mmCIF file of C-alpha atoms in Angstrom:
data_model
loop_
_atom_site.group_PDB
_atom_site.id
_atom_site.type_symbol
_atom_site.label_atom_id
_atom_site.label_comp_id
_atom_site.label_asym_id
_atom_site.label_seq_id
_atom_site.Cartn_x
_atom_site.Cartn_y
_atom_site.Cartn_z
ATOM 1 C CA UNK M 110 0.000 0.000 0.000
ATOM 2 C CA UNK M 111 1.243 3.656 -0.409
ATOM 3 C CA UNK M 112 1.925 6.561 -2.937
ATOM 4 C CA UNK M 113 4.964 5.533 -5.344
ATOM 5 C CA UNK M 114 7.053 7.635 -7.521
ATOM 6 C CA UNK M 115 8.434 6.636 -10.836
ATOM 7 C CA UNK M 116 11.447 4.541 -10.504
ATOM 8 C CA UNK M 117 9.956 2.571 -7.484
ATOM 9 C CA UNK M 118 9.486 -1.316 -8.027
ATOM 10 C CA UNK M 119 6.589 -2.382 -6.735
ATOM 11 C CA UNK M 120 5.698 -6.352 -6.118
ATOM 12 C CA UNK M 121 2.205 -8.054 -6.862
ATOM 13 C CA UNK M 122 1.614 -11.261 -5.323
ATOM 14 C CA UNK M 123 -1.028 -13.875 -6.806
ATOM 15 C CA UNK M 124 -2.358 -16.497 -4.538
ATOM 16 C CA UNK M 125 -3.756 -19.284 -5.431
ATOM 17 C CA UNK M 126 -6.020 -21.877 -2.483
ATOM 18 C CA UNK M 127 -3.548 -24.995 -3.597
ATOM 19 C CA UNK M 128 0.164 -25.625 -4.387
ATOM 20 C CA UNK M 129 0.829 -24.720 -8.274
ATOM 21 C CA UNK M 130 4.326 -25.027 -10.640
ATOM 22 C CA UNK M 131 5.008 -24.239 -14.082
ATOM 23 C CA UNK M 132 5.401 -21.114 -16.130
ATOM 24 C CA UNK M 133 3.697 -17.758 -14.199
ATOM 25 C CA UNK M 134 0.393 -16.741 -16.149
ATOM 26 C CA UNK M 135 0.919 -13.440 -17.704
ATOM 27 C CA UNK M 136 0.017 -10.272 -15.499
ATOM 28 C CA UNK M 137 -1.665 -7.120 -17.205
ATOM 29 C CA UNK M 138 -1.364 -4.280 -15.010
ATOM 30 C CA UNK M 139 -2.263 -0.401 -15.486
ATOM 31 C CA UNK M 140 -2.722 2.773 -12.866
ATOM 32 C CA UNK M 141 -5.935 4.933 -12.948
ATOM 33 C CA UNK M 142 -6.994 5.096 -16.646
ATOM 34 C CA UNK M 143 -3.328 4.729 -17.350
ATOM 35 C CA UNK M 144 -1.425 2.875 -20.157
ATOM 36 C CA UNK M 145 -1.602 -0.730 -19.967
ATOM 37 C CA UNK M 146 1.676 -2.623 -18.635
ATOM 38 C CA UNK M 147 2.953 -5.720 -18.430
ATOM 39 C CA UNK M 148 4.682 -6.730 -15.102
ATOM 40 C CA UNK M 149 7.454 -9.248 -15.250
ATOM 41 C CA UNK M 150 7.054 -12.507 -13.849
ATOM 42 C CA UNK M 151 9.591 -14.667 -11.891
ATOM 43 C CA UNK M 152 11.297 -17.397 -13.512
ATOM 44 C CA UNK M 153 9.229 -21.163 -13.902
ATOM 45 C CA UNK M 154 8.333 -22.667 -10.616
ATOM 46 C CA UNK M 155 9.780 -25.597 -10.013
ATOM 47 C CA UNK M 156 9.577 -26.189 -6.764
ATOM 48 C CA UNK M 157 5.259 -25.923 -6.003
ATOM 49 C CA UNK M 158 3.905 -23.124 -3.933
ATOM 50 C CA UNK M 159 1.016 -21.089 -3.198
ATOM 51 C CA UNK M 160 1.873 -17.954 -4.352
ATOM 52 C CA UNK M 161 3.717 -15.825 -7.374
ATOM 53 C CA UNK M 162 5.124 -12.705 -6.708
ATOM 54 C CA UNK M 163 5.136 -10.176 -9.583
ATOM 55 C CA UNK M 164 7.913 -7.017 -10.025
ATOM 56 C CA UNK M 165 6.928 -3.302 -11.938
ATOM 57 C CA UNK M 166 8.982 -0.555 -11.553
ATOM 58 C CA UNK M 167 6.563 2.481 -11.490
ATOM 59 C CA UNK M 168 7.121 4.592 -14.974
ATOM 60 C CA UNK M 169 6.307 8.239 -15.588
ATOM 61 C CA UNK M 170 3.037 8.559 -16.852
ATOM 62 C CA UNK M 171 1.682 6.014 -14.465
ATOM 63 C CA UNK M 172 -0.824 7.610 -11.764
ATOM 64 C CA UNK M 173 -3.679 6.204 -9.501
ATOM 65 C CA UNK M 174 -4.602 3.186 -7.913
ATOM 66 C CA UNK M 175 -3.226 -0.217 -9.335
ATOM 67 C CA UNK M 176 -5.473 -2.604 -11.382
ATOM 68 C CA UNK M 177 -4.842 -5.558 -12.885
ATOM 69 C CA UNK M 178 -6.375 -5.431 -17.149
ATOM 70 C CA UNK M 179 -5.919 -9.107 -17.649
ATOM 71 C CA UNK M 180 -4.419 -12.041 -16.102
ATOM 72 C CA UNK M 181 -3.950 -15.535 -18.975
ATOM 73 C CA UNK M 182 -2.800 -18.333 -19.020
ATOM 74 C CA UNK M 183 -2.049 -21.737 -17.355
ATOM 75 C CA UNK M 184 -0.129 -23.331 -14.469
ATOM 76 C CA UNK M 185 -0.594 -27.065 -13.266
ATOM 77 C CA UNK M 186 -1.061 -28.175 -9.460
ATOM 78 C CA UNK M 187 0.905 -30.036 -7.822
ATOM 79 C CA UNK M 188 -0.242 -33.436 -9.167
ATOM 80 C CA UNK M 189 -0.395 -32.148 -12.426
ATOM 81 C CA UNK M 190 -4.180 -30.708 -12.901
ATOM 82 C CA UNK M 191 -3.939 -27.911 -15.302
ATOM 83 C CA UNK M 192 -5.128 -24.788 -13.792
ATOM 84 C CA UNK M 193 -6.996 -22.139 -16.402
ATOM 85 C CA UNK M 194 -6.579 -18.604 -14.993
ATOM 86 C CA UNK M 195 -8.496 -15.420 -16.171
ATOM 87 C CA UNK M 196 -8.695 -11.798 -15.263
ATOM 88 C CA UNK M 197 -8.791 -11.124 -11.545
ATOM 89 C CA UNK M 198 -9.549 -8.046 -9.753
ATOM 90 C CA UNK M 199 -6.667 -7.161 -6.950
ATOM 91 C CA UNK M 200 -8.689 -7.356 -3.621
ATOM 92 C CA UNK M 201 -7.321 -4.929 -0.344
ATOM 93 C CA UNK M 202 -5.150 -2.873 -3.050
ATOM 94 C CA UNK M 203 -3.858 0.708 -2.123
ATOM 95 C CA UNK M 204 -0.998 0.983 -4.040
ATOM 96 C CA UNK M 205 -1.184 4.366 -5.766
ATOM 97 C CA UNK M 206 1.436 5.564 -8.417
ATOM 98 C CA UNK M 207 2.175 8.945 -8.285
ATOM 99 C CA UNK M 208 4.553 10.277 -10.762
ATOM 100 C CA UNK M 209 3.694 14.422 -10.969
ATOM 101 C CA UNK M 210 5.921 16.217 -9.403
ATOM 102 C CA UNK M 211 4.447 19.002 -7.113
ATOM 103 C CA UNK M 212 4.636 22.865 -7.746
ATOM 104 C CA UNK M 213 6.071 25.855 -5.737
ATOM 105 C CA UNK M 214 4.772 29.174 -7.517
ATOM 106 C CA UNK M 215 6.078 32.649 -6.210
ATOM 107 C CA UNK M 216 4.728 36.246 -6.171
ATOM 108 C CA UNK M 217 6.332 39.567 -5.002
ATOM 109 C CA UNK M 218 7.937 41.027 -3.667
ATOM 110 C CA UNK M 219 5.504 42.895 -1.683
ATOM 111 C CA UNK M 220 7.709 46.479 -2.464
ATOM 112 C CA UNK M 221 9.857 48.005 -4.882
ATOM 113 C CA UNK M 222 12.222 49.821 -2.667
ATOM 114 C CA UNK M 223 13.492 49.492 0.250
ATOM 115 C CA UNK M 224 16.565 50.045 2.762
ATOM 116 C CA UNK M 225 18.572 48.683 5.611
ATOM 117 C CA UNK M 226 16.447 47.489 8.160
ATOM 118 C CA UNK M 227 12.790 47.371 6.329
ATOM 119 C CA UNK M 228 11.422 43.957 5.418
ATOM 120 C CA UNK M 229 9.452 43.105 2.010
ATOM 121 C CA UNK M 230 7.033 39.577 1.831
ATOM 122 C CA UNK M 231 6.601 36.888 -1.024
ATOM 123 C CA UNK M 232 4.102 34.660 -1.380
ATOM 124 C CA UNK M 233 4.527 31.078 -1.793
ATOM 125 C CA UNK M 234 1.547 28.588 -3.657
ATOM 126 C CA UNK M 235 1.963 25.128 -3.155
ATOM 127 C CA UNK M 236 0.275 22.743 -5.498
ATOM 128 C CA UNK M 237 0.052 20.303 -2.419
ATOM 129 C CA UNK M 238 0.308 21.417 1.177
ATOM 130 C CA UNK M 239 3.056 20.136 2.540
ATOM 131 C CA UNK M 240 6.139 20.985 4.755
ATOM 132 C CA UNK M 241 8.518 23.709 3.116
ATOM 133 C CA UNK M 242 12.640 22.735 3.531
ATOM 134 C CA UNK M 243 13.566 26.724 4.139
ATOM 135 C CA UNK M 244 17.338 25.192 3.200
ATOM 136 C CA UNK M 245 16.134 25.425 -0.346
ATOM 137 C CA UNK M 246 14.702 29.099 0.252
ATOM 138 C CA UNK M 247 18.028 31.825 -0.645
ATOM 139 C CA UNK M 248 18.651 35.388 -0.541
ATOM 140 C CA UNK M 249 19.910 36.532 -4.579
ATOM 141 C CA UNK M 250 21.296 39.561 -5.772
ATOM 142 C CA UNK M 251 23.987 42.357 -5.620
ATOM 143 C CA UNK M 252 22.161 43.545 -2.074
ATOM 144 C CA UNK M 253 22.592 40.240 -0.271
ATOM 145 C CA UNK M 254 25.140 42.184 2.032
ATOM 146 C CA UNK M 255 23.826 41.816 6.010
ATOM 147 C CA UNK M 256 20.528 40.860 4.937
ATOM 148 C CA UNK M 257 18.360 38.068 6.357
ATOM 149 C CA UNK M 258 15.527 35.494 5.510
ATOM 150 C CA UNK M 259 12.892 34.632 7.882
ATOM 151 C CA UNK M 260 11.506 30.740 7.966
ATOM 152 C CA UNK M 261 8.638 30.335 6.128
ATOM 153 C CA UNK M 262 5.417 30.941 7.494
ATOM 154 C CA UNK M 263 1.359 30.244 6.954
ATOM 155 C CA UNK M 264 -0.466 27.388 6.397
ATOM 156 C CA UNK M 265 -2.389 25.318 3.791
ATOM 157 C CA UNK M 266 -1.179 25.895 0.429
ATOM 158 C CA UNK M 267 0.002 29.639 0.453
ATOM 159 C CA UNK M 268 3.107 30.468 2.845
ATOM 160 C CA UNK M 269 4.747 33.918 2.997
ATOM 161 C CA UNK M 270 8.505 34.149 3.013
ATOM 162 C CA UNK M 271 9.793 37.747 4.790
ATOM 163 C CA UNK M 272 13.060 39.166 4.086
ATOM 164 C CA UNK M 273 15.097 41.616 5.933
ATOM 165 C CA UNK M 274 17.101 44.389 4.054
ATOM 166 C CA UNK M 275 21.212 44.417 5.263
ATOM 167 C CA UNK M 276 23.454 47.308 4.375
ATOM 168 C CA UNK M 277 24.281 46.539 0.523
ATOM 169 C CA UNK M 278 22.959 48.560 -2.456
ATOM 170 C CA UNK M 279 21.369 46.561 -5.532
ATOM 171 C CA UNK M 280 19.136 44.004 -6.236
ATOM 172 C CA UNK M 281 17.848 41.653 -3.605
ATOM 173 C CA UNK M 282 15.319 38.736 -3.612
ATOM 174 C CA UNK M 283 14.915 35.022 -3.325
ATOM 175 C CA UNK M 284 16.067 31.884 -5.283
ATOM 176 C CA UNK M 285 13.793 28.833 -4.362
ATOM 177 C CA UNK M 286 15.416 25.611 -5.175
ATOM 178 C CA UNK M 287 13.947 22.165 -6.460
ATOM 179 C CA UNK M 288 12.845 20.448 -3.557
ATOM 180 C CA UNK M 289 11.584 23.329 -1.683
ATOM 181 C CA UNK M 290 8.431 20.511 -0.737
ATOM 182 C CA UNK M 291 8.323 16.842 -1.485
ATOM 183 C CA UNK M 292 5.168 15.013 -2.055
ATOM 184 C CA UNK M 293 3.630 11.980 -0.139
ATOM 185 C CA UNK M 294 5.107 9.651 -2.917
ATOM 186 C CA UNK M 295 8.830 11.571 -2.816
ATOM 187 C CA UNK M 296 8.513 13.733 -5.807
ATOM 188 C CA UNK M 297 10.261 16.174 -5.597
ATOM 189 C CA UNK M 298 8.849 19.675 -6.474
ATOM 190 C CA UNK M 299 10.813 21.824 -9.063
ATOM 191 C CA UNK M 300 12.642 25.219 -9.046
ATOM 192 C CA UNK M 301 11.203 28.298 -9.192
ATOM 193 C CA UNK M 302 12.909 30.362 -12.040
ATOM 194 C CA UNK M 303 14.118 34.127 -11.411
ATOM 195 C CA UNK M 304 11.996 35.260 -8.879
ATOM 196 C CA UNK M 305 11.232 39.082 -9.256
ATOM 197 C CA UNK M 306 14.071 40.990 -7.201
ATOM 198 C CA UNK M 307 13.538 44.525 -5.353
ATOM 199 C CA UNK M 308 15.891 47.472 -5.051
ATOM 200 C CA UNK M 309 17.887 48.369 -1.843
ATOM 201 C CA UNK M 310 19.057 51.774 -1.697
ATOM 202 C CA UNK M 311 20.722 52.418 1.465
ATOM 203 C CA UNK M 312 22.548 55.673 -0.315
ATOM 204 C CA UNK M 313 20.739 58.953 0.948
ATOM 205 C CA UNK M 314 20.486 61.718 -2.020
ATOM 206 C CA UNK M 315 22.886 64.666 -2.913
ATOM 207 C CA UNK M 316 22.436 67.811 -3.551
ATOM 208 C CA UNK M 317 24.930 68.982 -5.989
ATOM 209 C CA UNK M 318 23.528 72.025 -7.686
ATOM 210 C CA UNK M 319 21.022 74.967 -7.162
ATOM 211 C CA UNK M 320 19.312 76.717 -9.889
ATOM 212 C CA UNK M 321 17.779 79.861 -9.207
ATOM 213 C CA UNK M 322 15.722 81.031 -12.147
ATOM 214 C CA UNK M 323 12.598 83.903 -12.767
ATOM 215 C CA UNK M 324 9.196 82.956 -12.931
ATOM 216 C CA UNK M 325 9.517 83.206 -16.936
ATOM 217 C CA UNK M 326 12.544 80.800 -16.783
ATOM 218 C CA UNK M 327 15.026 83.581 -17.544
ATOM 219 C CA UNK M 328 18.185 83.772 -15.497
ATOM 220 C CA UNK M 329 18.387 84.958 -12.255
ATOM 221 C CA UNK M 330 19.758 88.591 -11.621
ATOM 222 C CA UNK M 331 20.076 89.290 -7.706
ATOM 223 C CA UNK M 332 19.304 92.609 -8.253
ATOM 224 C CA UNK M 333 15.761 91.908 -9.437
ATOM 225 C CA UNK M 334 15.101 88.710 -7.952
ATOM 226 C CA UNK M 335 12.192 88.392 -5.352
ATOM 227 C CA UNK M 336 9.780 85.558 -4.697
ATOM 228 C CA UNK M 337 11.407 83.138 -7.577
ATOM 229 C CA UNK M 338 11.935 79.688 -7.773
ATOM 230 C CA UNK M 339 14.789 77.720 -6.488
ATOM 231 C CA UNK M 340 15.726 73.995 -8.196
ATOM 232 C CA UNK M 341 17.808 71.687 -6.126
ATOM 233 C CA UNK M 342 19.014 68.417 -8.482
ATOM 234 C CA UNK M 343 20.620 65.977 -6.700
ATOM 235 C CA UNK M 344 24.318 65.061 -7.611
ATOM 236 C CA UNK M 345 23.435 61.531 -9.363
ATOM 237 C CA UNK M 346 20.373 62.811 -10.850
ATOM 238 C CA UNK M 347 18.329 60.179 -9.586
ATOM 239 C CA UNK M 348 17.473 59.461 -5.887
ATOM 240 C CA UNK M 349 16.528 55.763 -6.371
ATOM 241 C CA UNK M 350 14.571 54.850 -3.190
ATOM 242 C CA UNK M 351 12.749 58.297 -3.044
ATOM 243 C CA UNK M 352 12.533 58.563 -6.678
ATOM 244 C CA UNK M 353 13.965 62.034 -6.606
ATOM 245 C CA UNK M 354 15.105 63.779 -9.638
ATOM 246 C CA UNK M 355 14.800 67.255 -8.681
ATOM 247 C CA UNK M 356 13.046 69.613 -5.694
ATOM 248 C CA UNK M 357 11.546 73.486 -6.767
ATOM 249 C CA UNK M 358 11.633 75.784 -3.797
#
């Protein structure tokens, strides 16, 4: 009984109420509304016995519960009586093959700017809710500098991962590796590709230049100048966590 992944070999025993030898019957297996498949049966019996255990190893593709499509053939007792077989149903079966692997989808991050000291969120959606390995959670970018990651939290199927901004400049955000939550068979989920990243500017604006101009945009003359504008640009033109570009005064 169980959930299997592909790979997994998986035995089927038929039992029959008397002693049998010869060559297995063959054994028509397929999962859900699956692809047909043959399992592979042990070598002749020589030696008689009440039961013959069948081998499959699980294939991708194959998903849902095991049943058996056809089961032909013949196999004597142990006096020699020929035995006619035909298709069976597999009674107490919960053997369930499971071969998707499960999903981790991200959104965010929560901001677009921030600096040292400020947090920003994503949000995690599982395809299955299950644990989250936070090993397989990491901080990216050119910002990763002093900054932290918080376990995952939340329940069900959406979690929330919180980061902490450190004292670098750049891009910051979060990879999230395959693995990141395993299914009940042992699939596995698969990476999340380039996350979105945010912008850490921990680099306060400077103001490099003052323009002082008349109303009409004409230059200033200090000699005639009253009640006129004032334009204060900072040095690198662009303030990038304030958005900045230029303050009239």
């Amino acid at each position: 009984s169980g959930q299997y992944k592909a790979g997994t070999v998986i035995t089927i025993r038929a039992t029959y109420n008397e002693p049998i030898k010869g060559t297995p019957p063959t054994l028509q297996i397929k999962f859900g509304s699956g692809t047909t498949r043959t399992a592979t049966a042990p070598a002749a019996i020589t030696t008689a016995r009440t039961t013959i255990d069948y081998t499959y190893t699980i294939v991708s593709g194959d998903n849902g519960v095991l049943a058996t499509t056809a089961y032909t053939g013949s196999i004597t007792d142990d006096v020699g009586n020929n035995l006619t077989v035909s298709n069976k149903t597999i009674s107490g079966n919960a053997i369930i093959a499971n071969t998707i692997a499960p999903t981790v989808t991200s959104s965010g991050p929560s901001k677009s700017y921030v600096k040292q000291g400020e947090t920003f969120t994503y949000t995690l959606t599982l395809s299955e809710d299950k644990p989250v390995d936070n090993s397989k959670i990491t901080l990216i970018g050119t910002a990763t500098t002093g900054a932290s990651k918080a376990n995952v939290t939340g329940t069900g199927t959406t979690r929330t991962v919180t980061v902490t901004a450190g004292s670098g400049n750049g891009t910051l955000g979060i990879a999230i590796a395959a693995g990141a939550i395993t299914d009940t068979a042992g699939n596995p989920s698969t990476a999340v590709v380039n996350p979105a990243t945010i912008l850490v500017d921990n680099t306060a604006p400077v103001a490099g230049t003052a323009t002082m101009k008349n109303a009409d945009g004409s230059t200033y003359s200090s000699d005639t100048w009253t009640n006129q504008s004032v334009t204060i640009t900072p040095v690198n033109g662009n303030d990038s966590g304030s958005g900045h570009k230029s303050t009239t005064y």
